[in-house]
CSV table of C-alpha atoms and ligand atoms in Angstrom, one decimal:
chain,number,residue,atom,x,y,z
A,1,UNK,CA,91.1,76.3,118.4
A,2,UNK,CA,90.2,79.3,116.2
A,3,UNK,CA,89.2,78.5,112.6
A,4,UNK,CA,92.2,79.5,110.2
A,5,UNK,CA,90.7,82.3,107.7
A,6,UNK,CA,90.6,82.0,103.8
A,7,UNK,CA,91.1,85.2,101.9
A,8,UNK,CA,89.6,83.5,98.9
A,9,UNK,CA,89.6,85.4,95.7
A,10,UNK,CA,86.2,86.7,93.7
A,11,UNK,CA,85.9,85.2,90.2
A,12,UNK,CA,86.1,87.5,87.7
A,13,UNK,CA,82.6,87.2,87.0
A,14,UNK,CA,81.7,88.5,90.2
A,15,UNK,CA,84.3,91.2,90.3
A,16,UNK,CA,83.1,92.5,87.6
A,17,UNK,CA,79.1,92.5,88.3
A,18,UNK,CA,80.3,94.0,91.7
A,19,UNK,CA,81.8,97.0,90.1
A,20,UNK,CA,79.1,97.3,86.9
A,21,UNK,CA,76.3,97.6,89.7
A,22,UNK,CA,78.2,100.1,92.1
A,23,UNK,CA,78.6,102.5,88.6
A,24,UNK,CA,74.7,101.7,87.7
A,25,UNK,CA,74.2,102.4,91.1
A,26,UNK,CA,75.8,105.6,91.4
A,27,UNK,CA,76.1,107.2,87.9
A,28,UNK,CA,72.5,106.0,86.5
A,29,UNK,CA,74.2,104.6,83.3
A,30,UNK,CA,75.7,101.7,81.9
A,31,UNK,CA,79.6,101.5,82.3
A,32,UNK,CA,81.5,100.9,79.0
A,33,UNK,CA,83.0,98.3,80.5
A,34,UNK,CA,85.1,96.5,83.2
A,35,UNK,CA,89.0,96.4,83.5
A,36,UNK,CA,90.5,94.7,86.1
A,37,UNK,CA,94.7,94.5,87.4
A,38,UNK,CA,96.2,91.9,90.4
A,39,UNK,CA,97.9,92.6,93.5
A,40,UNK,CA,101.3,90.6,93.2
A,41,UNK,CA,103.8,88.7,95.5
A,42,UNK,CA,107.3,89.4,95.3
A,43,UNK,CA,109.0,85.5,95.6
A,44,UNK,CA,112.4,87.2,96.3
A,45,UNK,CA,114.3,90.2,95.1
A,46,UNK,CA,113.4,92.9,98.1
A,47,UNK,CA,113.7,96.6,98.0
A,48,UNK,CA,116.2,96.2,95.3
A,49,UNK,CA,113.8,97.7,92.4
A,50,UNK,CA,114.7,101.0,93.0
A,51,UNK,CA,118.6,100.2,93.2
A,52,UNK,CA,118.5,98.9,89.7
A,53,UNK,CA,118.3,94.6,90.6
A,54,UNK,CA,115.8,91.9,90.1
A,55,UNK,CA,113.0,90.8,91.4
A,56,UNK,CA,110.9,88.2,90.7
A,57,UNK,CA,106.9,88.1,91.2
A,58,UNK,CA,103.8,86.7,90.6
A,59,UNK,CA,100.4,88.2,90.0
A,60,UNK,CA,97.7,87.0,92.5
A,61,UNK,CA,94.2,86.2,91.5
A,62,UNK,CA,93.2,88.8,93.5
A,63,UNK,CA,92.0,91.8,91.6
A,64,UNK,CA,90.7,95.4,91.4
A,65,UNK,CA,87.6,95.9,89.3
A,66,UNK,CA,87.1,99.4,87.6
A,67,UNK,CA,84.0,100.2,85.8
A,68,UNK,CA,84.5,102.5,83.7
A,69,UNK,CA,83.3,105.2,80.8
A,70,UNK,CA,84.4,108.0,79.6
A,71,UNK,CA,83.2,111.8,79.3
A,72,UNK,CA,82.9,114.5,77.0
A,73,UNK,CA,85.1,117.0,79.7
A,74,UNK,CA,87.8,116.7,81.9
A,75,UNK,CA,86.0,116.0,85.2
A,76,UNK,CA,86.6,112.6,87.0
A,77,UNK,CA,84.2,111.3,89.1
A,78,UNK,CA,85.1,108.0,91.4
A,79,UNK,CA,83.0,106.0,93.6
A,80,UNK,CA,84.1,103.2,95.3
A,81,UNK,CA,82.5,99.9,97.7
A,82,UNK,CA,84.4,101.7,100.7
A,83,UNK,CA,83.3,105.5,100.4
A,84,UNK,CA,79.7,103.8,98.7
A,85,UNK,CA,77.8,107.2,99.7
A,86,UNK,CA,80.2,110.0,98.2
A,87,UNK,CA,81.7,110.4,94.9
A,88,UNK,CA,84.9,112.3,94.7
A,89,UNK,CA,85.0,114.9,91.9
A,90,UNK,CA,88.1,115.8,90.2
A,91,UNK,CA,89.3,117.9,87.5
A,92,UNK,CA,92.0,116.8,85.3
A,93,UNK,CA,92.7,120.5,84.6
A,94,UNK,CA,93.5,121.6,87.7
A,95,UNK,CA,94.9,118.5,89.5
A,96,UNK,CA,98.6,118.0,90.5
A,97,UNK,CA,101.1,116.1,92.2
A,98,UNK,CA,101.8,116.0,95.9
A,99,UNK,CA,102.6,118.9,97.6
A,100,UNK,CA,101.4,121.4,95.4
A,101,UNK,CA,97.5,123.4,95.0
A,102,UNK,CA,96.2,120.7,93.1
A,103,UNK,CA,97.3,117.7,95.3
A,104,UNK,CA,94.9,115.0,95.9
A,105,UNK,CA,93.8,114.6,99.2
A,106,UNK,CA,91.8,111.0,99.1
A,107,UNK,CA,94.0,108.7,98.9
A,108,UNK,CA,92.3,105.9,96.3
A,109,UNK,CA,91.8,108.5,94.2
A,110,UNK,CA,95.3,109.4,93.1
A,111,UNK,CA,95.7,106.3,92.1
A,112,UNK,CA,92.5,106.7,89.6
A,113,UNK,CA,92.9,110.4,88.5
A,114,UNK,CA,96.9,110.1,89.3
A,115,UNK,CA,97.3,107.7,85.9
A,116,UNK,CA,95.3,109.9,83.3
A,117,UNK,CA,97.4,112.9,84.6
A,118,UNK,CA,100.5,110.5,84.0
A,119,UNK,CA,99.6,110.0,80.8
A,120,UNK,CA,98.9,113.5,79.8
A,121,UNK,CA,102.1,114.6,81.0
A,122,UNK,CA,103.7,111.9,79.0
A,123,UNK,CA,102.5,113.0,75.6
A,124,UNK,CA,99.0,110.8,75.2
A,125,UNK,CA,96.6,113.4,76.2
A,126,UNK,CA,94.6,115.4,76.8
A,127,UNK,CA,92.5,112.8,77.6
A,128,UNK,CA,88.9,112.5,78.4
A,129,UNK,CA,87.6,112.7,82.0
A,130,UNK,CA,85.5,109.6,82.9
A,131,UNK,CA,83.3,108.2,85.7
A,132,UNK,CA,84.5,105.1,87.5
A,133,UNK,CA,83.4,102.6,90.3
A,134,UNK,CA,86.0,100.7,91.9
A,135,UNK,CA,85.7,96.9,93.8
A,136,UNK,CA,88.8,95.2,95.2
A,137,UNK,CA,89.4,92.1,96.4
A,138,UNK,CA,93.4,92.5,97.1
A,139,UNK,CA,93.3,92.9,100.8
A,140,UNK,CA,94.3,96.6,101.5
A,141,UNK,CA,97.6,97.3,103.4
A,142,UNK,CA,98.3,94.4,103.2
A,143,UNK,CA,101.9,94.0,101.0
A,144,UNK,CA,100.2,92.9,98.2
A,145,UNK,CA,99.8,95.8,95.8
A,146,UNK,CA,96.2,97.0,96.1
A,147,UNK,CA,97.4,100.2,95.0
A,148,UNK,CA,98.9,99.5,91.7
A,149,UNK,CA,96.0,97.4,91.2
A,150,UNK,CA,94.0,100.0,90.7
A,151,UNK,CA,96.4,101.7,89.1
A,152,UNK,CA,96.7,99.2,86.5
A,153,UNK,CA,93.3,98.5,86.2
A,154,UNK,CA,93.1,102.3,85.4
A,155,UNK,CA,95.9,102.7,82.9
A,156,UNK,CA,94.1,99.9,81.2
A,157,UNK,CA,90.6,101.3,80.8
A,158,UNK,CA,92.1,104.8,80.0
A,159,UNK,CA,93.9,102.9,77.4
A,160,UNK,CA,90.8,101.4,75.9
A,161,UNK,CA,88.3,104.2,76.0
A,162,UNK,CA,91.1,106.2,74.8
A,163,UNK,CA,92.2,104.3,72.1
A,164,UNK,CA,96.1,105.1,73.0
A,165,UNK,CA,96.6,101.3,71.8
A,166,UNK,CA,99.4,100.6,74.0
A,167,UNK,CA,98.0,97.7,76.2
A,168,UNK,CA,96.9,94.8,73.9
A,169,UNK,CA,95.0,92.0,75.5
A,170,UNK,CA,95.6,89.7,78.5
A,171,UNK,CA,95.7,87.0,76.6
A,172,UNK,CA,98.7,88.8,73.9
A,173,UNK,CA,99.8,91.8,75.6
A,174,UNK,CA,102.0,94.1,73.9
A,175,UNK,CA,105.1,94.2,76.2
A,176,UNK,CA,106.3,97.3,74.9
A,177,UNK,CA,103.3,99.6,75.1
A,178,UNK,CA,102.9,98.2,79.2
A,179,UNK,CA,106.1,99.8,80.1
A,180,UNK,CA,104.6,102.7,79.0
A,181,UNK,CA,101.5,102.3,81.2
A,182,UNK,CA,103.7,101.1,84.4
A,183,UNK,CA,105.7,104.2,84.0
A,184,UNK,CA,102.2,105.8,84.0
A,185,UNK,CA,100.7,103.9,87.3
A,186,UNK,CA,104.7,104.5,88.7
A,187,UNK,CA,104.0,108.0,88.0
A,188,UNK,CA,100.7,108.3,89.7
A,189,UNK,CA,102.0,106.8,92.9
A,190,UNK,CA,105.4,108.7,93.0
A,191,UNK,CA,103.9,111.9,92.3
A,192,UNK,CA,100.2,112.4,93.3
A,193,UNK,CA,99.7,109.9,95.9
A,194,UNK,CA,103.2,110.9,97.4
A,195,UNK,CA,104.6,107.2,97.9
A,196,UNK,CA,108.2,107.1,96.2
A,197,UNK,CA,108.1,103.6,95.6
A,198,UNK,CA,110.3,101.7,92.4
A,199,UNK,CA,108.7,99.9,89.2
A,200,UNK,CA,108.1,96.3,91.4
A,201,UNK,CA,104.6,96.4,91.5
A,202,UNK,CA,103.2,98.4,88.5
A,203,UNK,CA,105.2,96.0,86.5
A,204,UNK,CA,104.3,92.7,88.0
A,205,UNK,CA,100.5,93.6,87.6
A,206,UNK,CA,100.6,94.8,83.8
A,207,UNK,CA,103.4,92.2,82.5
A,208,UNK,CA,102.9,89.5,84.5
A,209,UNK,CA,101.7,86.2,82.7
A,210,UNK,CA,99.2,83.0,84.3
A,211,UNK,CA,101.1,80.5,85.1
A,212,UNK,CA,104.7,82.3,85.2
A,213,UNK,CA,107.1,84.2,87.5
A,214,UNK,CA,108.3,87.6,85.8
A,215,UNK,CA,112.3,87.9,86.1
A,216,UNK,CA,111.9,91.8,86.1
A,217,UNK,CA,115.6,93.4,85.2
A,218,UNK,CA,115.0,96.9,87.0
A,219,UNK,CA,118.3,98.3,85.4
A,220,UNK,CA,116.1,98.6,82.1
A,221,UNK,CA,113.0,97.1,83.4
A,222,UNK,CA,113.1,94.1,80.7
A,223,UNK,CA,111.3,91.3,81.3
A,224,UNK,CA,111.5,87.0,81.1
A,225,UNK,CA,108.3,84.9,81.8
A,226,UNK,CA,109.9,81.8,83.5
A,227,UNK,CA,107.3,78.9,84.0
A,228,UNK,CA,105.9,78.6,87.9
A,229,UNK,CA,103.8,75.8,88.2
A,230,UNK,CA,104.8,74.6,92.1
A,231,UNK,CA,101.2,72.6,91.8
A,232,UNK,CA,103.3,70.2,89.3
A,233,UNK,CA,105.8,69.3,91.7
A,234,UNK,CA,103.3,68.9,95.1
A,235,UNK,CA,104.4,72.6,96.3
A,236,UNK,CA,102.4,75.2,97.1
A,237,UNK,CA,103.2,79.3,97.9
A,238,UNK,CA,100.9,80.2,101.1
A,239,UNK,CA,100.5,84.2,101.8
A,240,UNK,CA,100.3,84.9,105.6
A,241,UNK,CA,98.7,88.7,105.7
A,242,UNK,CA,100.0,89.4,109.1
A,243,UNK,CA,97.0,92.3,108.8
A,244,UNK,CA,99.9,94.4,111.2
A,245,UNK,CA,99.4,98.3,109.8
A,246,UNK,CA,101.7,98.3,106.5
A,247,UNK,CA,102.1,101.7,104.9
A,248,UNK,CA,104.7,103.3,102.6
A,249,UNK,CA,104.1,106.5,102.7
A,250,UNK,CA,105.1,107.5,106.2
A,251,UNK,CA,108.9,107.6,106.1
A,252,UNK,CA,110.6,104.6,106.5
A,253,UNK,CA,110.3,103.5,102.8
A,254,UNK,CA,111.5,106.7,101.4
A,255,UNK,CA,114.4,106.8,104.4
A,256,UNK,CA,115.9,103.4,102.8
A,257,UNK,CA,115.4,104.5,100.0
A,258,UNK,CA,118.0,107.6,100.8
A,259,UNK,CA,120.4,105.8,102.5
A,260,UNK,CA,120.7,103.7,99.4
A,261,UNK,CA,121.1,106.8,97.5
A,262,UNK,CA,123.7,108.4,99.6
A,263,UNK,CA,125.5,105.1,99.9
A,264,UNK,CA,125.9,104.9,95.7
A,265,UNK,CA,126.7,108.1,96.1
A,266,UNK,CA,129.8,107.6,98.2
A,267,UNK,CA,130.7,104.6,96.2
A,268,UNK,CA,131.0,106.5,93.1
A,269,UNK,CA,128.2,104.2,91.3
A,270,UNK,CA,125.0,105.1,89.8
A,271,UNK,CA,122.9,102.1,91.2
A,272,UNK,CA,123.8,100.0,94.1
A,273,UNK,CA,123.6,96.8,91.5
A,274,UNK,CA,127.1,98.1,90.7
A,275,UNK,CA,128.7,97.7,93.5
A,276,UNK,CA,131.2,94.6,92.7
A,277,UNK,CA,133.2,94.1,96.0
A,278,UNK,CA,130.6,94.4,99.1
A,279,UNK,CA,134.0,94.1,101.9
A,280,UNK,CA,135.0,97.1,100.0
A,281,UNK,CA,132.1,98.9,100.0
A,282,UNK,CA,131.5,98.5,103.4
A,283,UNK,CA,135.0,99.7,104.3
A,284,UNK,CA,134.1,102.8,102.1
A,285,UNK,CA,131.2,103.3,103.8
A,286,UNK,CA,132.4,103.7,107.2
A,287,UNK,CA,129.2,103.9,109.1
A,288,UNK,CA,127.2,100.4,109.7
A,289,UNK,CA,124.2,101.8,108.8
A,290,UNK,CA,125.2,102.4,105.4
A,291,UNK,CA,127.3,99.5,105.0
A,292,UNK,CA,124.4,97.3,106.3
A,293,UNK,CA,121.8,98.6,104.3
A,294,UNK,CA,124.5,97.7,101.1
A,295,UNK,CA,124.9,94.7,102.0
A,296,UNK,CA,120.8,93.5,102.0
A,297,UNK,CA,120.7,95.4,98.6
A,298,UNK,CA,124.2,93.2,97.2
A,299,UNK,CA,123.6,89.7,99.1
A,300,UNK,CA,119.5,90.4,98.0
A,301,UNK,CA,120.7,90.5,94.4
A,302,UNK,CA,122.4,87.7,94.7
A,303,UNK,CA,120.3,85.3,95.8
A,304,UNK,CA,117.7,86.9,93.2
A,305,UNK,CA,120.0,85.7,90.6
A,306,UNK,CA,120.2,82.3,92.2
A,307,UNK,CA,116.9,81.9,92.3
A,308,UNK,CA,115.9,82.4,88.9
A,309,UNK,CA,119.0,80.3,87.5
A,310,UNK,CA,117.3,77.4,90.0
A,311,UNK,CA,113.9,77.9,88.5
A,312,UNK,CA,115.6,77.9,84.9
A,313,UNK,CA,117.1,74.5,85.5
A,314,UNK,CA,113.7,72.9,86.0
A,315,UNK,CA,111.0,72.3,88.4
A,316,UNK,CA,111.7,73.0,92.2
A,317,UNK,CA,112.5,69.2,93.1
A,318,UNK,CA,114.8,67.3,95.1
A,319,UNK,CA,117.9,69.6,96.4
A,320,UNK,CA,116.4,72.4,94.4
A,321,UNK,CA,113.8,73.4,96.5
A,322,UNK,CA,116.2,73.0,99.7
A,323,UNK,CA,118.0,75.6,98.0
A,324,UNK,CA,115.1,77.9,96.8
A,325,UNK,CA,114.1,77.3,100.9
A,326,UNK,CA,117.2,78.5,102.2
A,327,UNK,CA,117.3,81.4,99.6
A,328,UNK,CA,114.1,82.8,101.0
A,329,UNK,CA,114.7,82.2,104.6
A,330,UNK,CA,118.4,84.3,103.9
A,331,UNK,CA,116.4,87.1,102.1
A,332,UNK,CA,114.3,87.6,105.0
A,333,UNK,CA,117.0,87.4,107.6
A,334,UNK,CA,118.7,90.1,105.3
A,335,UNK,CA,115.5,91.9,105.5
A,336,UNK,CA,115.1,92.0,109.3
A,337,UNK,CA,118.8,92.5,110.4
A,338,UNK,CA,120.4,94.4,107.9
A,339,UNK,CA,117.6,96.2,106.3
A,340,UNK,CA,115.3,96.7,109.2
A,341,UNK,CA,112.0,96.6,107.4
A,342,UNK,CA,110.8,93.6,109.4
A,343,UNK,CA,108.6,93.9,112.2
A,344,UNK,CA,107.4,91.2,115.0
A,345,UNK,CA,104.6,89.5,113.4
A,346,UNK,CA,106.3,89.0,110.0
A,347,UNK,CA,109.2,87.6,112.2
A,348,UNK,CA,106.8,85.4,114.2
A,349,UNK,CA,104.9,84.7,110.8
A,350,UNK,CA,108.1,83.5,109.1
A,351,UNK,CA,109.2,81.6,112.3
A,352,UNK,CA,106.4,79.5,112.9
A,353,UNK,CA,105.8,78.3,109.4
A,354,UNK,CA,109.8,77.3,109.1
A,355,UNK,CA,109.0,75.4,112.3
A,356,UNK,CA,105.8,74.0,110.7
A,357,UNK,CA,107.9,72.5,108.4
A,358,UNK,CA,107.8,74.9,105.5
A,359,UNK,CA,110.8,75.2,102.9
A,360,UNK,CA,111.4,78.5,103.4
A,361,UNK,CA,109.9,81.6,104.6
A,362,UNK,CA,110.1,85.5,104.2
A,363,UNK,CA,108.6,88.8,104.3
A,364,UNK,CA,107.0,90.3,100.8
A,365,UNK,CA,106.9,93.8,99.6
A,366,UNK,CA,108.0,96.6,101.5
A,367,UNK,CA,107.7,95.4,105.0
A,368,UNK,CA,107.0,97.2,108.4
A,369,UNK,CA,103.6,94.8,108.6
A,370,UNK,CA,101.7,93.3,105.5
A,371,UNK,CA,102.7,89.9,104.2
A,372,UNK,CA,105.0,86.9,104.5
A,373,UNK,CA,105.1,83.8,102.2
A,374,UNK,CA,105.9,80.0,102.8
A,375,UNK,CA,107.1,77.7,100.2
A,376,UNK,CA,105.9,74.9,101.7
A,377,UNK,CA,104.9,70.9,100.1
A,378,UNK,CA,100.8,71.0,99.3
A,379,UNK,CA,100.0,68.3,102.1
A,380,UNK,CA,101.7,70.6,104.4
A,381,UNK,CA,100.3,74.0,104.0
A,382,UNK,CA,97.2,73.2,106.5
A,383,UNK,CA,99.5,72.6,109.6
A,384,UNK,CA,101.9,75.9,109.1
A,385,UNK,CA,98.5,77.6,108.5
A,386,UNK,CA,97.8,76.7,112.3
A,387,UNK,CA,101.0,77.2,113.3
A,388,UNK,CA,101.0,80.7,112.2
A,389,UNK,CA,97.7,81.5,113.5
A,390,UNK,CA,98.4,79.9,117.1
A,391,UNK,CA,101.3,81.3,117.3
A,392,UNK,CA,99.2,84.8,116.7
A,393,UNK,CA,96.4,83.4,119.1
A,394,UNK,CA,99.1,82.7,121.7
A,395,UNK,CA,100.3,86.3,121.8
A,396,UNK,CA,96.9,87.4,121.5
A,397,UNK,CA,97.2,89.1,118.4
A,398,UNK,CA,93.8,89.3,115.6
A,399,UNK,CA,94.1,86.4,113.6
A,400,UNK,CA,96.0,86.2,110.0
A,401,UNK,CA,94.5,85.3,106.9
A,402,UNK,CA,95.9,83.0,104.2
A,403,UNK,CA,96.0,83.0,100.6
A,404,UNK,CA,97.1,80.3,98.7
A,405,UNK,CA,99.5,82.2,96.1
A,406,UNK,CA,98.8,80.8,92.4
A,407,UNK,CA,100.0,82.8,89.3
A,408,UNK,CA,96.9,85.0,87.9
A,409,UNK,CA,96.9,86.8,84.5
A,410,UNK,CA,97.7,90.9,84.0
A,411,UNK,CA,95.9,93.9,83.8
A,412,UNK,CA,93.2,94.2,81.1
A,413,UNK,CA,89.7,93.2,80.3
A,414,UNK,CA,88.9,89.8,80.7
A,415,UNK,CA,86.3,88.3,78.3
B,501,LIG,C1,107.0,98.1,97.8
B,501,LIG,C2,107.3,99.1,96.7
B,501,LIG,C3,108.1,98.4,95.6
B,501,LIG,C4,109.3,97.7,96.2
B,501,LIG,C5,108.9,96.8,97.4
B,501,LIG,C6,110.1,96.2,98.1
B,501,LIG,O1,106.2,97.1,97.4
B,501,LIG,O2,106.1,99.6,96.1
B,501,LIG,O3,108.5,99.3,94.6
B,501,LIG,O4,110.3,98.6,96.5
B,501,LIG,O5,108.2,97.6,98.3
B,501,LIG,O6,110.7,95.3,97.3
């Protein structure tokens, strides 16, 4: 018997040290200062971001660390714990987004250079190139936003050394001037790194609150803090990273992503969250593809709703979290048959822990690998652990790790 494997979280102390010394390290200065942004978990609410529904996520404790200061030009100069021996060198002046001269080859550092040329094009600049040195904790790949992390963690030293005033703190962010830095990350990751993804995660990791869920509207992208405390009620929220290949940029996000388009399209709405009648729709639609794909998107929506109405009513206790259970386990059945953005281990992941005795079980984020999550009572969550990771072991897959989910605070500068 294998031992079951922790992916514990750093404090923010030691984030933060981690990413001060790799800048000290590498630049020969002290760093201004270090901001830092969470990977998230969706609870529910699926690939329906970018067809105008809710989701409804947490921030994780795990975070991206940026150390950051700014310059007197417009060069950017990134380091990183991964690359450690080169520093990327970048030019605000000259950079642009996928596809054309300027494109970004490095991945990681779109993400970085990507959000100050989002926020020069969105009126806020020119802004000052800077030197950065990035340490992450959010396991990469993995479904659980490492990319908007750093994103965030970005958008939130730029708006510091910048003074562009729109983030507040962590502990009283200013809501308004947030949407203006997720439509900044958004922007970076749409448009320089080339991954066409919605508002989901950019959102959860600026707006999210400790101790909350976010009930994120993506028709206007408004937001509700609803109180998440399953610790209260003897539940916990266990992560399986299946650590199966997760990426979003090769295709199959952007291809549901069209046939969602071209299926509004034919229905004559704007957003698939107007569609009223989904029989109908699927008659319209002719095709199953189309009218399957609708039908995640609608039913997805649904139970969204549900859910947050359930957590509005009180604690998960009693019949409540039978219900929340079943919600989860229909959202990832939706996910897998009518979607198709499962893959086997998720569908293993999610099998075993509902045979372990969990609640309910699903894929999180955008699927084809990455994560699952269990809602599952605190004095069970060792034995679906094991019951994931045998069933791995059986089939002789590498072993998953586990995080044990607990609402973390947003993007900013922790003091
Ligand atoms: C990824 C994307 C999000 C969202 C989810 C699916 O995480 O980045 O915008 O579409 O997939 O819900």
């Amino acid at each position: 018997m294998t031992a079951l494997v922790w992916a514990d979280a750093a404090t923010p102390e030691e984030g933060a040290e981690q990413a001060a010394a790799l800048f000290r390290e590498t630049f020969d200065y002290e760093p201004r200062g270090v901001w830092s942004a969470p990977g998230r978990v969706n609870i529910i609410g699926e690939h329906v971001d970018y067809n105008g529904g809710p989701c409804l996520p947490i921030a994780l404790p795990h975070r991206a660390f940026v150390a950051l200061s700014p310059r007197a030009d417009r060069m950017v100069r990134l380091v990183s714990t991964q690359t450690r021996a080169a520093v990327d060198v970048l030019d605000l002046d000259t950079l642009g987004p996928k596809g054309t001269p300027g494109e970004v080859t490095n991945h990681w550092t779109a993400y970085l250079a990507g959000v100050a040329w989002a926020l020069d094009r969105a009126g806020y600049g020119p802004l000052r190139g800077f030197d950065a040195a990035l340490w992450s904790c959010v396991p990469l790949g993995a479904g659980l936003s490492s990319s908007a992390a750093l994103e965030c963690a970005t958008a939130v030293a730029l708006d510091e050394v910048c003074s562009l005033g729109l983030a507040g703190t962590v502990e009283a962010p200013d809501d308004e001037g947030r949407k203006v830095l997720v439509e900044a990350a958004q922007a970076a990751e749409n448009q320089i790194a080339g991954a066409n993804t919605g508002g989901l995660d950019q959102t959860a990791s600026l707006r999210c609150r400790e101790g909350h869920a976010l009930a994120l509207d993506c028709r206007d992208m408004s937001t509700r803090q609803v109180p998440f405390d399953l610790g209260a009620v003897g539940l916990e929220l266990l992560v399986i990273d299946t650590r199966a290949k997760h990426s979003l940029a090769d295709g199959q996000y952007g291809s549901r992503r069209a046939d969602c388009e071209e299926s509004a399209r034919i229905l004559g709405v704007d957003q698939l969250v107007d569609v009223e009648d989904v029989d109908e729709a699927s008659a319209a639609l002719g095709g199953e593809r189309l009218a399957a794909r609708t039908r995640h998107v609608v039913s997805e929506i649904a139970r969204t709703r549900a859910f947050i109405e359930l957590l509005d009513e009180g604690p998960l206790e009693g019949v409540r979290v039978a219900v929340a259970g079943a919600l989860m386990n229909d959202s990832h059945d939706s996910l897998r048959d009518d979607y198709e953005v499962s893959c086997e281990e998720l569908d293993v992941a999610v099998e075993a822990a509902r045979a372990a005795g969990a609640y309910g079980a699903r894929m999180t984020g955008g699927g084809f690998g990455g994560s699952a999550i269990a809602l599952v009572s605190a004095d069970a969550v060792l034995g679906v652990a094991r019951a994931v990771a045998d069933a791995y072991e059986a089939r002789g897959w590498q072993a998953p790790h586990f995080i044990r989910a607990l609402p973390g605070a947003p993007a900013g500068r922790l003091s």
